[in-house]
PDB file of C-alpha atoms in Angstrom:
ATOM      1  CA  MET A   1     -52.028  86.628 169.144  1.00  0.00           C
ATOM      2  CA  LYS A   2     -51.578  88.356 165.147  1.00  0.00           C
ATOM      3  CA  GLU A   3     -52.730  85.260 162.713  1.00  0.00           C
ATOM      4  CA  GLN A   4     -49.452  84.741 161.571  1.00  0.00           C
ATOM      5  CA  ALA A   5     -47.978  83.558 165.100  1.00  0.00           C
ATOM      6  CA  ILE A   6     -51.470  81.183 164.852  1.00  0.00           C
ATOM      7  CA  GLN A   7     -50.384  80.060 161.329  1.00  0.00           C
ATOM      8  CA  ASN A   8     -46.670  79.357 162.566  1.00  0.00           C
ATOM      9  CA  LEU A   9     -48.459  77.583 166.137  1.00  0.00           C
ATOM     10  CA  PHE A  10     -49.836  75.089 163.820  1.00  0.00           C
ATOM     11  CA  ALA A  11     -46.982  74.723 161.464  1.00  0.00           C
ATOM     12  CA  LYS A  12     -45.134  73.456 164.211  1.00  0.00           C
ATOM     13  CA  ASN A  13     -47.442  71.666 166.018  1.00  0.00           C
ATOM     14  CA  ARG A  14     -45.907  67.476 164.577  1.00  0.00           C
ATOM     15  CA  GLU A  15     -49.955  66.563 164.847  1.00  0.00           C
ATOM     16  CA  CYS A  16     -51.491  69.111 163.209  1.00  0.00           C
ATOM     17  CA  ARG A  17     -49.372  69.136 160.296  1.00  0.00           C
ATOM     18  CA  GLN A  18     -50.303  65.221 159.998  1.00  0.00           C
ATOM     19  CA  LEU A  19     -53.964  66.101 160.290  1.00  0.00           C
ATOM     20  CA  LEU A  20     -53.670  69.015 157.807  1.00  0.00           C
ATOM     21  CA  THR A  21     -51.597  66.831 155.077  1.00  0.00           C
ATOM     22  CA  ILE A  22     -54.113  63.654 155.668  1.00  0.00           C
ATOM     23  CA  ILE A  23     -56.988  66.172 154.236  1.00  0.00           C
ATOM     24  CA  GLU A  24     -55.340  67.637 151.808  1.00  0.00           C
ATOM     25  CA  ALA A  25     -54.964  64.062 150.429  1.00  0.00           C
ATOM     26  CA  LEU A  26     -58.384  63.298 150.084  1.00  0.00           C
ATOM     27  CA  GLN A  27     -58.361  65.948 147.724  1.00  0.00           C
ATOM     28  CA  LEU A  28     -62.624  67.733 148.610  1.00  0.00           C
ATOM     29  CA  SER A  29     -63.627  70.957 147.050  1.00  0.00           C
ATOM     30  CA  ASP A  30     -62.964  73.413 149.901  1.00  0.00           C
ATOM     31  CA  CYS A  31     -62.273  70.927 152.403  1.00  0.00           C
ATOM     32  CA  TRP A  32     -61.062  72.252 155.908  1.00  0.00           C
ATOM     33  CA  LEU A  33     -59.778  70.908 159.518  1.00  0.00           C
ATOM     34  CA  CYS A  34     -62.451  73.153 161.723  1.00  0.00           C
ATOM     35  CA  ALA A  35     -63.426  73.741 164.823  1.00  0.00           C
ATOM     36  CA  GLY A  36     -62.507  72.310 168.290  1.00  0.00           C
ATOM     37  CA  TYR A  37     -59.430  70.644 167.324  1.00  0.00           C
ATOM     38  CA  LEU A  38     -57.774  74.276 166.486  1.00  0.00           C
ATOM     39  CA  ARG A  39     -59.682  76.058 169.064  1.00  0.00           C
ATOM     40  CA  ASN A  40     -58.742  73.811 172.341  1.00  0.00           C
ATOM     41  CA  TYR A  41     -55.207  73.514 170.848  1.00  0.00           C
ATOM     42  CA  LEU A  42     -54.794  77.143 171.200  1.00  0.00           C
ATOM     43  CA  TRP A  43     -56.514  77.357 174.068  1.00  0.00           C
ATOM     44  CA  GLY A  44     -54.405  74.698 175.809  1.00  0.00           C
ATOM     45  CA  PHE A  45     -51.312  76.487 174.546  1.00  0.00           C
ATOM     46  CA  LEU A  46     -52.027  79.861 175.664  1.00  0.00           C
ATOM     47  CA  SER A  47     -53.501  79.024 179.004  1.00  0.00           C
ATOM     48  CA  GLY A  48     -50.304  76.822 179.551  1.00  0.00           C
ATOM     49  CA  LYS A  49     -52.310  73.580 179.782  1.00  0.00           C
ATOM     50  CA  ILE A  50     -51.902  71.651 176.433  1.00  0.00           C
ATOM     51  CA  ALA A  51     -51.340  68.147 177.896  1.00  0.00           C
ATOM     52  CA  GLU A  52     -54.510  68.612 179.626  1.00  0.00           C
ATOM     53  CA  VAL A  53     -56.498  69.735 175.646  1.00  0.00           C
ATOM     54  CA  PRO A  54     -58.859  66.848 175.032  1.00  0.00           C
ATOM     55  CA  LEU A  55     -59.133  65.318 171.925  1.00  0.00           C
ATOM     56  CA  THR A  56     -62.996  64.943 170.750  1.00  0.00           C
ATOM     57  CA  ASP A  57     -62.617  65.090 167.569  1.00  0.00           C
ATOM     58  CA  ILE A  58     -61.451  66.123 164.387  1.00  0.00           C
ATOM     59  CA  ASP A  59     -63.583  67.443 162.304  1.00  0.00           C
ATOM     60  CA  VAL A  60     -63.313  67.755 158.456  1.00  0.00           C
ATOM     61  CA  VAL A  61     -65.567  69.948 156.632  1.00  0.00           C
ATOM     62  CA  PHE A  62     -65.780  70.665 152.742  1.00  0.00           C
ATOM     63  CA  TYR A  63     -68.621  72.078 150.294  1.00  0.00           C
ATOM     64  CA  ASP A  64     -68.933  69.942 147.279  1.00  0.00           C
ATOM     65  CA  PRO A  65     -73.270  69.925 146.525  1.00  0.00           C
ATOM     66  CA  THR A  66     -72.534  66.817 144.090  1.00  0.00           C
ATOM     67  CA  VAL A  67     -71.455  64.480 147.293  1.00  0.00           C
ATOM     68  CA  SER A  68     -73.894  62.875 148.696  1.00  0.00           C
ATOM     69  CA  ILE A  69     -74.494  62.215 152.298  1.00  0.00           C
ATOM     70  CA  GLU A  70     -73.847  58.250 152.014  1.00  0.00           C
ATOM     71  CA  GLU A  71     -70.705  59.691 150.237  1.00  0.00           C
ATOM     72  CA  THR A  72     -69.709  61.337 153.116  1.00  0.00           C
ATOM     73  CA  ALA A  73     -70.400  58.938 155.413  1.00  0.00           C
ATOM     74  CA  ALA A  74     -67.295  56.313 153.801  1.00  0.00           C
ATOM     75  CA  ILE A  75     -65.443  59.212 153.007  1.00  0.00           C
ATOM     76  CA  GLU A  76     -64.772  59.115 157.387  1.00  0.00           C
ATOM     77  CA  ALA A  77     -65.314  55.362 157.138  1.00  0.00           C
ATOM     78  CA  GLN A  78     -62.139  55.550 154.653  1.00  0.00           C
ATOM     79  CA  LEU A  79     -60.377  57.396 157.604  1.00  0.00           C
ATOM     80  CA  ARG A  80     -61.570  56.314 160.546  1.00  0.00           C
ATOM     81  CA  ARG A  81     -59.811  52.666 159.269  1.00  0.00           C
ATOM     82  CA  SER A  82     -56.875  54.283 157.553  1.00  0.00           C
ATOM     83  CA  PHE A  83     -56.433  56.284 160.413  1.00  0.00           C
ATOM     84  CA  PRO A  84     -57.882  54.621 163.745  1.00  0.00           C
ATOM     85  CA  GLU A  85     -56.228  56.801 165.888  1.00  0.00           C
ATOM     86  CA  PHE A  86     -58.049  60.228 165.367  1.00  0.00           C
ATOM     87  CA  PRO A  87     -62.031  60.404 165.904  1.00  0.00           C
ATOM     88  CA  TRP A  88     -62.687  61.968 162.355  1.00  0.00           C
ATOM     89  CA  GLU A  89     -66.073  63.562 161.625  1.00  0.00           C
ATOM     90  CA  VAL A  90     -66.488  64.546 158.057  1.00  0.00           C
ATOM     91  CA  ARG A  91     -69.255  66.694 157.114  1.00  0.00           C
ATOM     92  CA  ASN A  92     -70.338  68.174 153.556  1.00  0.00           C
ATOM     93  CA  GLN A  93     -71.459  71.647 153.971  1.00  0.00           C
ATOM     94  CA  ALA A  94     -73.409  71.624 151.151  1.00  0.00           C
ATOM     95  CA  LEU A  95     -75.952  69.395 153.082  1.00  0.00           C
ATOM     96  CA  MET A  96     -75.068  70.429 156.629  1.00  0.00           C
ATOM     97  CA  HIS A  97     -78.497  73.316 156.510  1.00  0.00           C
ATOM     98  CA  GLN A  98     -80.590  70.571 156.349  1.00  0.00           C
ATOM     99  CA  HIS A  99     -79.287  68.826 160.090  1.00  0.00           C
ATOM    100  CA  ASN A 100     -79.249  72.241 161.466  1.00  0.00           C
ATOM    101  CA  PHE A 101     -82.856  74.103 161.586  1.00  0.00           C
ATOM    102  CA  ALA A 102     -85.405  73.210 159.218  1.00  0.00           C
ATOM    103  CA  GLU A 103     -85.539  77.094 157.311  1.00  0.00           C
ATOM    104  CA  GLU A 104     -82.210  77.327 157.200  1.00  0.00           C
ATOM    105  CA  PRO A 105     -81.089  78.222 153.826  1.00  0.00           C
ATOM    106  CA  PRO A 106     -77.990  76.456 151.843  1.00  0.00           C
ATOM    107  CA  TYR A 107     -74.679  77.060 152.669  1.00  0.00           C
ATOM    108  CA  THR A 108     -72.946  78.414 149.649  1.00  0.00           C
ATOM    109  CA  SER A 109     -69.309  77.452 150.752  1.00  0.00           C
ATOM    110  CA  THR A 110     -67.421  76.535 153.758  1.00  0.00           C
ATOM    111  CA  PHE A 111     -66.694  80.038 154.573  1.00  0.00           C
ATOM    112  CA  ASP A 112     -70.497  80.456 154.997  1.00  0.00           C
ATOM    113  CA  ALA A 113     -71.213  77.609 156.891  1.00  0.00           C
ATOM    114  CA  LEU A 114     -68.040  78.720 159.446  1.00  0.00           C
ATOM    115  CA  THR A 115     -70.512  82.030 159.653  1.00  0.00           C
ATOM    116  CA  LYS A 116     -73.716  79.652 160.884  1.00  0.00           C
ATOM    117  CA  PHE A 117     -71.233  77.926 163.547  1.00  0.00           C
ATOM    118  CA  PRO A 118     -73.108  78.309 166.899  1.00  0.00           C
ATOM    119  CA  GLU A 119     -69.620  80.311 168.594  1.00  0.00           C
ATOM    120  CA  ARG A 120     -67.602  83.027 167.096  1.00  0.00           C
ATOM    121  CA  CYS A 121     -64.458  80.548 168.536  1.00  0.00           C
ATOM    122  CA  THR A 122     -65.700  77.469 166.929  1.00  0.00           C
ATOM    123  CA  ALA A 123     -65.687  79.349 163.270  1.00  0.00           C
ATOM    124  CA  VAL A 124     -62.060  78.867 162.652  1.00  0.00           C
ATOM    125  CA  ALA A 125     -60.484  76.278 159.992  1.00  0.00           C
ATOM    126  CA  ALA A 126     -57.196  75.805 158.467  1.00  0.00           C
ATOM    127  CA  ARG A 127     -55.934  73.908 155.792  1.00  0.00           C
ATOM    128  CA  MET A 128     -52.965  73.213 153.548  1.00  0.00           C
ATOM    129  CA  ASN A 129     -53.230  74.334 150.286  1.00  0.00           C
ATOM    130  CA  GLN A 130     -50.354  73.242 147.741  1.00  0.00           C
ATOM    131  CA  GLY A 131     -48.260  72.466 150.516  1.00  0.00           C
ATOM    132  CA  LYS A 132     -48.901  76.040 152.487  1.00  0.00           C
ATOM    133  CA  LEU A 133     -50.842  76.323 155.296  1.00  0.00           C
ATOM    134  CA  GLU A 134     -54.317  78.273 154.985  1.00  0.00           C
ATOM    135  CA  LEU A 135     -55.929  79.766 157.775  1.00  0.00           C
ATOM    136  CA  MET A 136     -59.928  80.744 157.298  1.00  0.00           C
ATOM    137  CA  ALA A 137     -61.769  82.706 160.400  1.00  0.00           C
ATOM    138  CA  PRO A 138     -65.202  84.542 159.431  1.00  0.00           C
ATOM    139  CA  PHE A 139     -64.945  86.120 163.027  1.00  0.00           C
ATOM    140  CA  GLY A 140     -61.180  86.505 163.822  1.00  0.00           C
ATOM    141  CA  TRP A 141     -59.196  85.281 166.133  1.00  0.00           C
ATOM    142  CA  GLN A 142     -59.554  87.143 168.864  1.00  0.00           C
ATOM    143  CA  ASP A 143     -62.327  84.943 170.817  1.00  0.00           C
ATOM    144  CA  ILE A 144     -60.121  82.402 170.870  1.00  0.00           C
ATOM    145  CA  CYS A 145     -57.159  84.079 171.973  1.00  0.00           C
ATOM    146  CA  SER A 146     -58.992  86.518 174.834  1.00  0.00           C
ATOM    147  CA  PHE A 147     -60.812  82.811 176.239  1.00  0.00           C
ATOM    148  CA  ARG A 148     -64.343  84.608 174.859  1.00  0.00           C
ATOM    149  CA  VAL A 149     -67.280  82.378 174.195  1.00  0.00           C
ATOM    150  CA  ARG A 150     -70.112  83.829 172.301  1.00  0.00           C
ATOM    151  CA  PRO A 151     -72.820  83.299 169.647  1.00  0.00           C
ATOM    152  CA  THR A 152     -72.149  83.845 166.022  1.00  0.00           C
ATOM    153  CA  PRO A 153     -74.785  86.587 164.746  1.00  0.00           C
ATOM    154  CA  HIS A 154     -76.509  83.814 162.922  1.00  0.00           C
ATOM    155  CA  PHE A 155     -76.819  82.398 166.247  1.00  0.00           C
ATOM    156  CA  ALA A 156     -77.430  85.223 168.254  1.00  0.00           C
ATOM    157  CA  GLN A 157     -80.859  86.107 165.732  1.00  0.00           C
ATOM    158  CA  ASN A 158     -83.205  83.791 167.481  1.00  0.00           C
ATOM    159  CA  GLU A 159     -83.850  82.678 170.939  1.00  0.00           C
ATOM    160  CA  GLN A 160     -84.331  78.962 169.223  1.00  0.00           C
ATOM    161  CA  TYR A 161     -80.506  79.247 168.214  1.00  0.00           C
ATOM    162  CA  LEU A 162     -79.443  80.643 171.275  1.00  0.00           C
ATOM    163  CA  ALA A 163     -80.908  77.625 173.188  1.00  0.00           C
ATOM    164  CA  VAL A 164     -79.377  75.439 170.834  1.00  0.00           C
ATOM    165  CA  TYR A 165     -76.052  77.703 171.505  1.00  0.00           C
ATOM    166  CA  ARG A 166     -76.936  77.675 175.428  1.00  0.00           C
ATOM    167  CA  GLN A 167     -77.529  73.395 175.497  1.00  0.00           C
ATOM    168  CA  ARG A 168     -73.760  73.420 173.923  1.00  0.00           C
ATOM    169  CA  GLN A 169     -71.754  75.099 176.512  1.00  0.00           C
ATOM    170  CA  ALA A 170     -73.631  73.098 179.141  1.00  0.00           C
ATOM    171  CA  MET A 171     -72.826  70.142 177.292  1.00  0.00           C
ATOM    172  CA  LYS A 172     -69.027  71.083 176.390  1.00  0.00           C
ATOM    173  CA  GLN A 173     -68.360  72.549 180.109  1.00  0.00           C
ATOM    174  CA  TRP A 174     -65.060  73.931 178.553  1.00  0.00           C
ATOM    175  CA  GLN A 175     -64.552  76.107 181.983  1.00  0.00           C
ATOM    176  CA  LYS A 176     -63.520  72.542 183.674  1.00  0.00           C
ATOM    177  CA  ILE A 177     -60.158  72.660 181.835  1.00  0.00           C
ATOM    178  CA  TRP A 178     -60.353  76.951 180.791  1.00  0.00           C
ATOM    179  CA  PRO A 179     -61.929  78.500 184.074  1.00  0.00           C
ATOM    180  CA  GLN A 180     -60.759  82.097 182.358  1.00  0.00           C
ATOM    181  CA  LEU A 181     -63.090  81.244 180.394  1.00  0.00           C
ATOM    182  CA  SER A 182     -65.964  84.352 179.585  1.00  0.00           C
ATOM    183  CA  ILE A 183     -69.021  82.709 178.061  1.00  0.00           C
ATOM    184  CA  GLU A 184     -71.576  85.458 177.167  1.00  0.00           C
ATOM    185  CA  GLU A 185     -75.092  83.783 177.306  1.00  0.00           C
ATOM    186  CA  GLY A 186     -76.560  85.928 174.379  1.00  0.00           C
ATOM    187  CA  LYS A 187     -79.629  87.867 175.022  1.00  0.00           C
ATOM    188  CA  LYS A 188     -82.646  86.531 176.383  1.00  0.00           C
TER     189      LYS A 188
END
């Protein structure tokens, strides 16, 4: 599936458009809808199981070194009050290196942060920018479209990161909904 077709698919989805419009209105720096919502929607569409797609959380990521953890939490709380039908999770990627691994250097942008996500198929994002839908996928969309789950190069680099990646795969249990998934464990 080509990126333009993916863009059209998101643009035609009423809920996705609503989320992107809400996120654009936040006017946060380098702000995107990312990860599970987009990945799961594509898997649901491609497998014909759109009705079975779980709405686990709505990941909003942005990059702004001037916004504190407390301010980020306040943004999330406001979204939860204003739009309680969605399970919001807001993360400032300028601070996320501190959350992931102690030795992690600071990220330089939302794009850079996406390259540090555990799975390639999760490292995807979309946003509205002045009314135009934009997509971002550092590793492309092919893994999602081919039902392939594998670690990003960042997570494939050492056993500590791979252990976290493997733990996520065991916890997420995506194959219960999408049995056609090919899940790679990474090097051992």
